[in-house]
Coordinates of C-alpha atoms and ligand atoms in Angstrom, one line a residue:
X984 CA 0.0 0.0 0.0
X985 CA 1.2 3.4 -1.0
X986 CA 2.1 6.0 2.2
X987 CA -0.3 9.1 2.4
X988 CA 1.7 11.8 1.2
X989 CA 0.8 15.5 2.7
X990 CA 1.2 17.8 0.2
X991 CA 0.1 22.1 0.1
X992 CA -1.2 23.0 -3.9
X993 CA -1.1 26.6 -3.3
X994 CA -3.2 27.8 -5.7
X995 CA -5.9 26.0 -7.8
X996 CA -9.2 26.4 -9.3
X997 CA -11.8 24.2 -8.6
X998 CA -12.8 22.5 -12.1
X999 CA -16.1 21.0 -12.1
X1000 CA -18.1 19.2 -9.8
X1001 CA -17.7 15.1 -9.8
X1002 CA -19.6 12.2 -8.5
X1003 CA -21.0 11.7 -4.7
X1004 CA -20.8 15.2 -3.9
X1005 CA -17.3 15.7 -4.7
X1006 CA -15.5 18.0 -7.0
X1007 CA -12.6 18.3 -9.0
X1008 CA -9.4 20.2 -9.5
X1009 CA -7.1 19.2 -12.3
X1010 CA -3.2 20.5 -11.7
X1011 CA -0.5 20.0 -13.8
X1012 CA -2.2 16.4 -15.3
X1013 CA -3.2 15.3 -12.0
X1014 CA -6.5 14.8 -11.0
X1015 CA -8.1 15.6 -7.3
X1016 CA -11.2 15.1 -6.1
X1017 CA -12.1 17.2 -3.6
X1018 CA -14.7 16.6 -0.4
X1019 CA -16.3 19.4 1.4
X1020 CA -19.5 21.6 2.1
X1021 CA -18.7 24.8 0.8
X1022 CA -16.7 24.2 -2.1
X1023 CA -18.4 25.1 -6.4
X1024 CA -16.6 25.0 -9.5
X1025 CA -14.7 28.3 -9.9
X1026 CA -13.3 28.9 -6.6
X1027 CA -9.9 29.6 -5.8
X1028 CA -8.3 27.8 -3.2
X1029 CA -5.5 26.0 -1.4
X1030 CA -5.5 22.4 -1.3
X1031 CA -3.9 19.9 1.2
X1032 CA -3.7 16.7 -1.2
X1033 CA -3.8 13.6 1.3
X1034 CA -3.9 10.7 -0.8
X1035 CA -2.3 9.7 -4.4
X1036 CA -3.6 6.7 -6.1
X1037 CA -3.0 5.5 -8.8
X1038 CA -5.5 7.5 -11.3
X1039 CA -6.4 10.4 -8.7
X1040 CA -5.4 12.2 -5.3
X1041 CA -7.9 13.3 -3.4
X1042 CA -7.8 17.0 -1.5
X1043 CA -9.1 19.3 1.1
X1044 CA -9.2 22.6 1.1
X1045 CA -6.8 25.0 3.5
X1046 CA -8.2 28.3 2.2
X1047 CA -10.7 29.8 -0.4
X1048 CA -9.1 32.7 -1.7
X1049 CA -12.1 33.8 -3.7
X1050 CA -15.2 32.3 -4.3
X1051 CA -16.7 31.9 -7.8
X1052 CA -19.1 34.1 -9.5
X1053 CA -21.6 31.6 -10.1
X1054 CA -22.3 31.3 -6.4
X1055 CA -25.7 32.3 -5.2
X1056 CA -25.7 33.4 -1.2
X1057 CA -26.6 30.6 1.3
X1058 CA -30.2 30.6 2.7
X1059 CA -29.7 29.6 6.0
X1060 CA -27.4 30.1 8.4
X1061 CA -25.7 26.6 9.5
X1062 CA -24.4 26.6 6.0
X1063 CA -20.8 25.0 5.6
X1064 CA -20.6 23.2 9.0
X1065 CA -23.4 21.3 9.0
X1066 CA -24.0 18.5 6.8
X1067 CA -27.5 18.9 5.4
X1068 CA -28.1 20.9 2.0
X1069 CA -24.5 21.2 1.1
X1070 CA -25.5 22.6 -2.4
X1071 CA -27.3 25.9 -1.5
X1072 CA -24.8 28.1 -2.9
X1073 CA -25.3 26.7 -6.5
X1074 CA -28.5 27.7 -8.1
X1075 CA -31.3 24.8 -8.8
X1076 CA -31.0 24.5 -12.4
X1077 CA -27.3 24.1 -11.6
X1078 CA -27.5 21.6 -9.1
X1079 CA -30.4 19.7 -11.5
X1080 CA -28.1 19.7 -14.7
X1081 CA -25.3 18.6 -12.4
X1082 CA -27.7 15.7 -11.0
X1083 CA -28.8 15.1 -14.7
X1084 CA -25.2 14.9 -15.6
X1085 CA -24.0 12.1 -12.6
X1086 CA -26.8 9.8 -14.3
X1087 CA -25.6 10.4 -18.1
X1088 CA -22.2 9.7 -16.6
X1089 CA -23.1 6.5 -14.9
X1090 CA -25.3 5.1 -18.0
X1091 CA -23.6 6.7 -21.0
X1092 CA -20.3 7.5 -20.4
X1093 CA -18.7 5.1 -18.0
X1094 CA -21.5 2.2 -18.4
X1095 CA -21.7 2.6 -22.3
X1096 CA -25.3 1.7 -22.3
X1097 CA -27.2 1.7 -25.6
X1098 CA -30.0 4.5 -24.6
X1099 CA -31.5 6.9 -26.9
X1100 CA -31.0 10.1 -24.6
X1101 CA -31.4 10.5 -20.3
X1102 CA -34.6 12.4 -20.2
X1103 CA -34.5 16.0 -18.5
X1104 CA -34.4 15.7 -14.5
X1105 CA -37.9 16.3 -12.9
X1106 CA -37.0 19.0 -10.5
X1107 CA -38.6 19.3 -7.2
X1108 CA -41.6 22.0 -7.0
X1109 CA -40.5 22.5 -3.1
X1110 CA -36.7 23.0 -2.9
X1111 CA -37.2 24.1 1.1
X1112 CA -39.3 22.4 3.7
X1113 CA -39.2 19.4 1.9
X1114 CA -38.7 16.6 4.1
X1115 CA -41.6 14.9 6.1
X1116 CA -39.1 13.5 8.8
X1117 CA -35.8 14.9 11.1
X1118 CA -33.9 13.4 13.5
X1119 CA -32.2 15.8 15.8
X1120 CA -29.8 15.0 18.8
X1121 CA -29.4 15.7 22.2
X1122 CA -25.4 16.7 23.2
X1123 CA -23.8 17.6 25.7
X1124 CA -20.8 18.3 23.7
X1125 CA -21.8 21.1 21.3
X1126 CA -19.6 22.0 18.5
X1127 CA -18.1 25.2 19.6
X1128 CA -17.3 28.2 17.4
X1129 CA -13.7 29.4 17.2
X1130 CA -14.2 32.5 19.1
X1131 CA -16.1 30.0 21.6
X1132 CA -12.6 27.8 22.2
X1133 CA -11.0 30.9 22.8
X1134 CA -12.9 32.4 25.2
X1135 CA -12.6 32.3 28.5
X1136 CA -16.2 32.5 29.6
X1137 CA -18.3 29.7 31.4
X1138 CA -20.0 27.8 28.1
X1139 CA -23.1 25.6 28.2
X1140 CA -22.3 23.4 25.7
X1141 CA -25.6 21.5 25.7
X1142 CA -26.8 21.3 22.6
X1143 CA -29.9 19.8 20.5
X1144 CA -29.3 19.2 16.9
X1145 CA -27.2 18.1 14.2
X1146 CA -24.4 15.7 14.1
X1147 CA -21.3 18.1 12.6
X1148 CA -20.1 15.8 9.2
X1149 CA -17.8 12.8 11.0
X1150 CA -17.8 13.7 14.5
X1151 CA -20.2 11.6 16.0
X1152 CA -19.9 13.2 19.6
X1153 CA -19.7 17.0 18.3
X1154 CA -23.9 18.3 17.6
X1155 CA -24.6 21.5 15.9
X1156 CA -26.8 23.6 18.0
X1157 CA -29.5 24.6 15.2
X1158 CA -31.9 27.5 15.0
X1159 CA -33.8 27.0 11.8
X1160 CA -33.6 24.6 9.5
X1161 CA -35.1 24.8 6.2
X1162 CA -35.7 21.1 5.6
X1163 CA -39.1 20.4 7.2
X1164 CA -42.2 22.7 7.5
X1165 CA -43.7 24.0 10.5
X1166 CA -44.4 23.2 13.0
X1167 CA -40.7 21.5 13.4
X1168 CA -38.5 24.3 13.9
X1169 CA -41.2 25.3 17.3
X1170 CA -40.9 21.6 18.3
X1171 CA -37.3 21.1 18.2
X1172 CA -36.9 24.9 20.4
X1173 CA -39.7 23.4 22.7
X1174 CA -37.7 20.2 23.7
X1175 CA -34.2 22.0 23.5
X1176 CA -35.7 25.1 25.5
X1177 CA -37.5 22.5 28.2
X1178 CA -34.6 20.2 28.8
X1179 CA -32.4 24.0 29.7
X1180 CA -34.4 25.4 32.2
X1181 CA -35.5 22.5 34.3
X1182 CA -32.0 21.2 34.2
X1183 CA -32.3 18.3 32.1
X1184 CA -28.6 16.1 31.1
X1185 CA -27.9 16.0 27.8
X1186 CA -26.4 13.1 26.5
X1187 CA -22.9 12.3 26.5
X1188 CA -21.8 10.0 23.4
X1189 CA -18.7 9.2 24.5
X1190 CA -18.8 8.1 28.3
X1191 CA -23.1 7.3 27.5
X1192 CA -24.6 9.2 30.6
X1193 CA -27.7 11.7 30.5
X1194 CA -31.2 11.8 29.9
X1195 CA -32.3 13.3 26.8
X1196 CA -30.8 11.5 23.8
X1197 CA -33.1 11.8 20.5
X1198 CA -35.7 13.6 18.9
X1199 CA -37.7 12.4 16.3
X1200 CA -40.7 14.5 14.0
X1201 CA -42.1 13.3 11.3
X1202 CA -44.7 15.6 9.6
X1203 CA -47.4 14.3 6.3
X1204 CA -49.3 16.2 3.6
X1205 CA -52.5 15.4 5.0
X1206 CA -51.6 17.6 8.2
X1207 CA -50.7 14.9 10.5
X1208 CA -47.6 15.5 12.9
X1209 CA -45.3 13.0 15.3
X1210 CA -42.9 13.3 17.9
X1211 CA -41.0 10.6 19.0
X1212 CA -38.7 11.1 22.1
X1213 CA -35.5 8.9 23.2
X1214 CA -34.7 9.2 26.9
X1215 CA -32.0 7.0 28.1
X1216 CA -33.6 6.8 31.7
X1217 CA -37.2 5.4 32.3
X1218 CA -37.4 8.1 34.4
X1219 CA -41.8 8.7 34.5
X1220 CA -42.3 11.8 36.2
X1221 CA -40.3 13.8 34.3
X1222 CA -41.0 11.8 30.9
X1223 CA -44.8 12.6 31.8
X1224 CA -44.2 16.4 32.5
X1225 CA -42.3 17.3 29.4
X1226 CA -45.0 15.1 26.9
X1227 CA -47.4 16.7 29.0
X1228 CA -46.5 20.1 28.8
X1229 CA -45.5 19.4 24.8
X1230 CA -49.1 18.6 23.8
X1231 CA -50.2 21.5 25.9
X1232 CA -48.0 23.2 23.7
X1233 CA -48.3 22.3 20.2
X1234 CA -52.5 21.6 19.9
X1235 CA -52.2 20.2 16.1
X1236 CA -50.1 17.4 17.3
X1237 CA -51.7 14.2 16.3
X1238 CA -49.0 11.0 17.4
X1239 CA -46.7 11.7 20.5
X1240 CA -43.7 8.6 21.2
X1241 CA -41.1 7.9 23.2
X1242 CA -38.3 5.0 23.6
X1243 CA -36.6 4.4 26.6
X1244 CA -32.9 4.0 25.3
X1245 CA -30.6 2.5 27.7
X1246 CA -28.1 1.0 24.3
X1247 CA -24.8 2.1 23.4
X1248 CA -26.2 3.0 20.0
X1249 CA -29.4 5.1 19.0
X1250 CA -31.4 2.8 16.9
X1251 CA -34.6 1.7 18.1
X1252 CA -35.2 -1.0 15.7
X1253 CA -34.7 -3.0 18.3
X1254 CA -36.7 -1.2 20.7
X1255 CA -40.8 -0.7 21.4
X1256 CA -41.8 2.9 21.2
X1257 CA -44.8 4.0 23.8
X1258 CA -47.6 6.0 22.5
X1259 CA -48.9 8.7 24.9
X1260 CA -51.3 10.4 22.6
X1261 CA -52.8 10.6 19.7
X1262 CA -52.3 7.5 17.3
X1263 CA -48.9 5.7 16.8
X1264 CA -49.3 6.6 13.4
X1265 CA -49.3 9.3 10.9
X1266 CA -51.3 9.1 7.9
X1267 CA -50.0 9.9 4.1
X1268 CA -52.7 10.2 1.6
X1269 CA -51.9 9.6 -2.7
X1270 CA -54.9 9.5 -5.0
X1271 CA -57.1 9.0 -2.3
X1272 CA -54.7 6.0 -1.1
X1273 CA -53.9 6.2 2.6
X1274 CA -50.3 5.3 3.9
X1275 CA -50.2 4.9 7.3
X1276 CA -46.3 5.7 8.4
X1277 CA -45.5 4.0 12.3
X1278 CA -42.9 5.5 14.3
X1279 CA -40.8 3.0 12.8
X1280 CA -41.7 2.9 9.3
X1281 CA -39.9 4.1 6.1
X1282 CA -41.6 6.5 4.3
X1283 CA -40.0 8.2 1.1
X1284 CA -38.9 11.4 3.1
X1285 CA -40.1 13.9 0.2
X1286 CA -43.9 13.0 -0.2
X1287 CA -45.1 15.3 -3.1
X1288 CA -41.7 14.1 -4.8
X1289 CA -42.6 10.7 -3.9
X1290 CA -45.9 11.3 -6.0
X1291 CA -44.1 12.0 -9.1
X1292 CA -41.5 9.8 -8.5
X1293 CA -44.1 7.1 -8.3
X1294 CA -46.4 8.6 -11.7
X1295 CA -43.0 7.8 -13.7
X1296 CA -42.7 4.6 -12.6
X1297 CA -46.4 3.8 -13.3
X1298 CA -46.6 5.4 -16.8
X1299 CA -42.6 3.2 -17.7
X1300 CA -44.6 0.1 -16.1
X1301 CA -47.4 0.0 -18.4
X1302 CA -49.6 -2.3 -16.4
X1303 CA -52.2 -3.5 -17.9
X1304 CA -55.5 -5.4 -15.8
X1305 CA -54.3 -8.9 -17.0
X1306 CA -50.6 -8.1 -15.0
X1307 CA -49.0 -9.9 -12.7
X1308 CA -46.8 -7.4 -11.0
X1309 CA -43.8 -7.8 -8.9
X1310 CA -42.8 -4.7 -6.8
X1311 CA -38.7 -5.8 -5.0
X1312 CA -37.6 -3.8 -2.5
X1313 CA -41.0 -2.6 -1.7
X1314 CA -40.1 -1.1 1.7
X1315 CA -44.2 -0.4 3.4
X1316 CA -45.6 -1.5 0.2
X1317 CA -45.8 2.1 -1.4
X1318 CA -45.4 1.3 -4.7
X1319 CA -47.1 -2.1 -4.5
X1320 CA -50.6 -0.8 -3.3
X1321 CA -49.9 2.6 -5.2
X1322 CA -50.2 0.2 -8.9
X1323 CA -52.6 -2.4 -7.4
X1324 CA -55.6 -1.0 -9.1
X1325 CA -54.5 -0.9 -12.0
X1326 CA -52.6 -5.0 -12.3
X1327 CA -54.5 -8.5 -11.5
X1328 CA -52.1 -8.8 -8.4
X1329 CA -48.8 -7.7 -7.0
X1330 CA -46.3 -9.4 -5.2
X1331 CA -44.4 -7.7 -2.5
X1332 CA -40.6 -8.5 -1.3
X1333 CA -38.7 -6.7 1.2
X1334 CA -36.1 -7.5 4.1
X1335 CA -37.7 -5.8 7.0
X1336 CA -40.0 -7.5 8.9
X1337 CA -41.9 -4.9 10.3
X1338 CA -42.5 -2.9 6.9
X1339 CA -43.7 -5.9 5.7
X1340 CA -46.6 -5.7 8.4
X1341 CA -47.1 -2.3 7.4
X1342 CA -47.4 -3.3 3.7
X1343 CA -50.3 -5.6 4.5
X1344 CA -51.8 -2.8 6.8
X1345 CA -51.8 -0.3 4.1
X1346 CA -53.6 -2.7 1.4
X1347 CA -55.9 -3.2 4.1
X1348 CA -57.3 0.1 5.1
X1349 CA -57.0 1.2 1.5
X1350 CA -59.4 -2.4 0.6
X1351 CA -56.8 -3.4 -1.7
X1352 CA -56.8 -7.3 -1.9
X1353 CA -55.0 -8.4 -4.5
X1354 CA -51.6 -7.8 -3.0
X1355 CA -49.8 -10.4 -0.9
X1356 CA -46.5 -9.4 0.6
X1357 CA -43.0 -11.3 1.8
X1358 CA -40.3 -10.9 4.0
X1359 CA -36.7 -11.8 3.7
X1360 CA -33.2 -11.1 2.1
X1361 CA -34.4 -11.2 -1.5
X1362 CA -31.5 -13.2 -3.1
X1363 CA -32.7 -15.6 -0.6
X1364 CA -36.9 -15.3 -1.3
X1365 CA -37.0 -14.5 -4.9
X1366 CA -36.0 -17.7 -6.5
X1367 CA -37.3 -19.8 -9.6
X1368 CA -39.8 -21.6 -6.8
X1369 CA -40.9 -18.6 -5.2
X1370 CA -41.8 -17.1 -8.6
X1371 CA -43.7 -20.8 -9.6
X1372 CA -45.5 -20.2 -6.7
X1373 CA -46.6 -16.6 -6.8
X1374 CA -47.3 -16.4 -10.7
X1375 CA -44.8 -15.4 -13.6
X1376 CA -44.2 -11.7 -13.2
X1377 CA -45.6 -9.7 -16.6
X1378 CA -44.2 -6.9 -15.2
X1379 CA -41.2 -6.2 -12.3
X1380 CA -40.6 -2.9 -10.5
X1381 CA -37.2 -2.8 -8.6
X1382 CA -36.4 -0.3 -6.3
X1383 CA -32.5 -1.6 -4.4
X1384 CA -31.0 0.2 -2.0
X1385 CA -27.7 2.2 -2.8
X1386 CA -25.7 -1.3 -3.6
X1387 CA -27.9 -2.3 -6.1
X1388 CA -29.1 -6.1 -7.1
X1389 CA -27.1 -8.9 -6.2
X1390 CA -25.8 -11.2 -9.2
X1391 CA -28.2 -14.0 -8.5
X1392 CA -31.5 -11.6 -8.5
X1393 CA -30.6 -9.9 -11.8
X1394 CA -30.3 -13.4 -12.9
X1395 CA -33.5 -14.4 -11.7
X1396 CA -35.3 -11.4 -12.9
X1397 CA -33.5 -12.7 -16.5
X1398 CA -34.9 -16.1 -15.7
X1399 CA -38.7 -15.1 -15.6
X1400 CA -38.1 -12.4 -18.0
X1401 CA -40.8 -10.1 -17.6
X1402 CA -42.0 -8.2 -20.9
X1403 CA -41.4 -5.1 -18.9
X1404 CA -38.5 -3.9 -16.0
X1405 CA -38.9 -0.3 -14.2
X1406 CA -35.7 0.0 -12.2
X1407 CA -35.9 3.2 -9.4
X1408 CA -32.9 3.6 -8.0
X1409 CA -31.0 6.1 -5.2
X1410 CA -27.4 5.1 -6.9
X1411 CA -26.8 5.2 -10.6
X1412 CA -23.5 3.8 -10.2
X1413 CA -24.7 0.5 -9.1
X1414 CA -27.8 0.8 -11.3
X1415 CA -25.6 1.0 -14.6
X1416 CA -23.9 -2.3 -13.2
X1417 CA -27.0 -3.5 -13.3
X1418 CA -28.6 -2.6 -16.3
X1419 CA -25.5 -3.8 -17.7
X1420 CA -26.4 -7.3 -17.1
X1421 CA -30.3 -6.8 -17.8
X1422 CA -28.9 -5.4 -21.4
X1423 CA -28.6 -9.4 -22.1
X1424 CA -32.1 -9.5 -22.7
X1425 CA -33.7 -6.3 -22.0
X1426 CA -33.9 -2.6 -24.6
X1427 CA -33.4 0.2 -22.2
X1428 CA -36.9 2.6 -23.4
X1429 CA -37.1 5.4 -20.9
X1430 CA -34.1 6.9 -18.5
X1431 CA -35.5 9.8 -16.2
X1432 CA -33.7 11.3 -13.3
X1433 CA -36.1 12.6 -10.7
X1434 CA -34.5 15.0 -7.7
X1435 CA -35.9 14.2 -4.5
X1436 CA -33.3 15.9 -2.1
X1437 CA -32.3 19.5 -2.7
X1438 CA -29.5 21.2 -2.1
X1439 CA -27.7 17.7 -2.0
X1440 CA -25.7 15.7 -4.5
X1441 CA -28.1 12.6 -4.1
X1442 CA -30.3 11.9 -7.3
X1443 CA -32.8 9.4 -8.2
X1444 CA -32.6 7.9 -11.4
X1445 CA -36.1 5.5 -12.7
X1446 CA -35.2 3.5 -15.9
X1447 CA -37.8 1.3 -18.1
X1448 CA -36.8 -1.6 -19.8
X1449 CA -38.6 -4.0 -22.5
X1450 CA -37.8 -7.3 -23.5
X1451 CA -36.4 -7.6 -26.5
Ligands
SAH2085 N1 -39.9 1.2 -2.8 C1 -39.9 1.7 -1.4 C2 -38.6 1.8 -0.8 C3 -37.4 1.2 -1.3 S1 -36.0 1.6 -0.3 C4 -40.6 3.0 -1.4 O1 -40.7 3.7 -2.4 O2 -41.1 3.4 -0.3 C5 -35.1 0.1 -0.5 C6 -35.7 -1.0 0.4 O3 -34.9 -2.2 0.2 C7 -35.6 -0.8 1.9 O4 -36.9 -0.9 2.4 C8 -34.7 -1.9 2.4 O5 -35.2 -2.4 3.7 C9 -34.9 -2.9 1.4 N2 -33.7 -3.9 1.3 C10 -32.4 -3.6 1.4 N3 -31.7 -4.7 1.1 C11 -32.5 -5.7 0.9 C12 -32.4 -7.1 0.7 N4 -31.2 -7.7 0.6 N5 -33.5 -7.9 0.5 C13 -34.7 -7.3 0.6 N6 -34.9 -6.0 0.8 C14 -33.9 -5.2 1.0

């Protein structure tokens, strides 16, 4: 393995941007990618380059000396230390032609796929207050400001907010953020204000001591708003004032949670959440269809985006009422009860359990009952029995997480080939992988990236394909 050699490029200008966020400087024929949240093509800075392998170095930058002129001022205030909506000093269509450009990349260029053209990018029609769910954190180690280490002063560094980019201890105190709509910002002030002035510990992530660890809020179209609270003490008087005192509070509230937390780690998929009002639900509504999101559910975190995303796929599906219709990955059975009307019957796979359960629940309520759901790793359920058993597919929808398909279900999918393929996907890298190997058999038709997150580098790509 080659040493990391720690080098200073005095001046350079950044290029372009490059994939995952990244961008590019290219100096004297060597290229350097280049990680950070307030970095755009056109700025000139100085670079520490870290690494050198064998094609590339990679960079971070010392200093901006000036920034370009294509930059557009930053809308909120946390911009550059924390990690969320790195990309708000590049205008929209920028940051859209750059998102088109990663899946053109990814297909065309590097994956030399036969298509016709990528389709323009389907922007999002809210590019703010987006996001139906935020997870904030309790700290008591609160990333401090450099006049803050300096100072000699007393500092409370309690802290509820945002995990600063790879510290896991260090939280961003946050006053607004612009990713979810009201009523969060109040919510979050409400907890972070409550826990200071009646002397509540904030959590310590390194030695694990305190009380308040995690807050959850989760918000829907329909008007519907949770809370879910992580104490790490089953402490009931005071867990009963501050819910109390919350829903006195906040009046619209409809679904108010909380986890006792006592684990090393915050997840609580191992953990039963306590409903002390309202309904442990929220409900999402599409077409009339009702979702119904549990504190532990997934739930596309862009709703009206998840509507269009969702149109696509139907319209590159095609489904016709004679279909038998497949829907992998099918997380709570979105996409599956959202195209149930419209196919004979649809067949749902996905790993977890519990959104499995929730799957059923939502073709229930919505009297959908031509669905039937499964759960399990899907290289291990989706086999050439399984498939015997639940009907040749006529048409499959495929939405993977970032790492794609395995091998063995792209060939399966190639086994029952299915007259039509609609692959969504989060990660065009691993999507051109496996379009690759659907090529065998399949003509790519349609190739539209949709942009679900704002402000970030992430992109969603939906692709039809038709047997050939
Ligand atoms: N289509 C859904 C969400 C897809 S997200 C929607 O629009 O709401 C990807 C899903 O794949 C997640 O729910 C994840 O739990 C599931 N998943 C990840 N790896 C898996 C595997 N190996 N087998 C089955 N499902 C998996």
């Amino acid at each position: 393995m080659k040493k990391n050699k720690n080098r200073v490029i005095e001046r350079a200008v950044i290029h372009d941007f490059a994939a995952e966020g990244k961008c590019i400087v290219k100096h004297e024929g060597e290229v350097i990618f280049v990680a950070g949240s307030n970095v755009a093509p056109g700025d000139e800075v100085k670079l520490l380059v870290s690494k050198k392998k064998k094609n590339y170095s990679e960079g971070r930058i010392l200093e901006t000396y000036s920034y370009s002129p294509d930059r557009i001022e930053a809308f909120c205030s946390h911009f550059g230390v924390c990690g969320g909506c790195k990309w708000q000093h590049v205008p929209y269509d920028r940051q859209l032609q750059q998102k088109w450009q990663q899946v053109n990349d990814q297909l065309v260029r590097i994956g030399k796929l036969p298509i016709g053209e990528v389709w323009p990018i389907l922007g999002s029609a809210k590019t703010q207050f987006y996001r139906n769910k935020l997870e904030f954190t309790f700290s008591n180690s609160r990333w401090l400001t450099n006049a803050e280490i300096q100072s000699e002063d007393d500092i409370n560094k309690n802290s509820l907010g945002f995990h600063v980019p790879g510290r896991f201890d260090k939280v961003l105190p946050i006053d607004k953020c612009y990713l979810q709509g009201d009523p969060s910002n109040a919510i979050r002030d409400f907890f972070g204000e409550y826990a200071h002035s009646h002397g509540l510990s904030f959590y310590d992530h390194v030695i694990h001591e305190g009380f308040m660890r995690n807050l959850m809020i989760r918000t829907s179209t329909t008007g519907d708003v949770m809370v879910v609270v992580q104490f790490a003490q089953n402490n009931q008087e005071v867990i009963k004032d501050i819910l109390d005192k919350f829903i006195e509070t906040f009046p619209q509230i409809t679904s108010v949670n909380y986890f006792i937390n006592t684990k090393r780690n915050d997840t609580y998929f191992d953990l039963e959440p306590v409903c002390v009002y309202g309904t442990p639900y929220i409900t999402e509504e599409m077409e009339g269809l009702k979702f119904r999101i549990g504190v532990k559910s997934f739930y596309q975190t862009n709703s009206e985006q998840a509507y269009e995303l969702y149109k696509i796929t139907r319209d590159f599906a095609k489904i016709t009422d004679n279909d038998v219709v497949y829907d992998l990955y099918t997380g709570t059975g979105t996409i599956a009860n959202f195209v149930a009307r419209q196919a004979k019957k649809v067949v749902g796979v996905e790993y977890i359990e519990e959104a499995i359960e929730d799957a059923k629940v939502n073709s229930e309520i919505n009297n959908i009952s031509n669905t039937s759901f499964f759960a399990g790793d899907m290289t291990k359920v989706l086999t050439d029995a399984f498939i015997e058993k639940n009907g040749q597919p006529d048409v499959i929808i495929t939405d993977p997480p970032r790492a794609g398909m395995s091998k063995e279900v792209v060939d399966t999918i190639l086994r029952a080939a299915p007259k039509r393929i609609v692959y969504v996907s989060c990660n065009p890298a691993t999507q051109a992988r496996d379009l690759s190997l659907l090529s065998e058999k399949y003509k790519i038709t349609e190739v539209k990236p949709v942009d679900m997150f704002p402000h970030t580098h992430h992109v969603e790509n939906v692709v039809g394909l038709e047997l050939k």
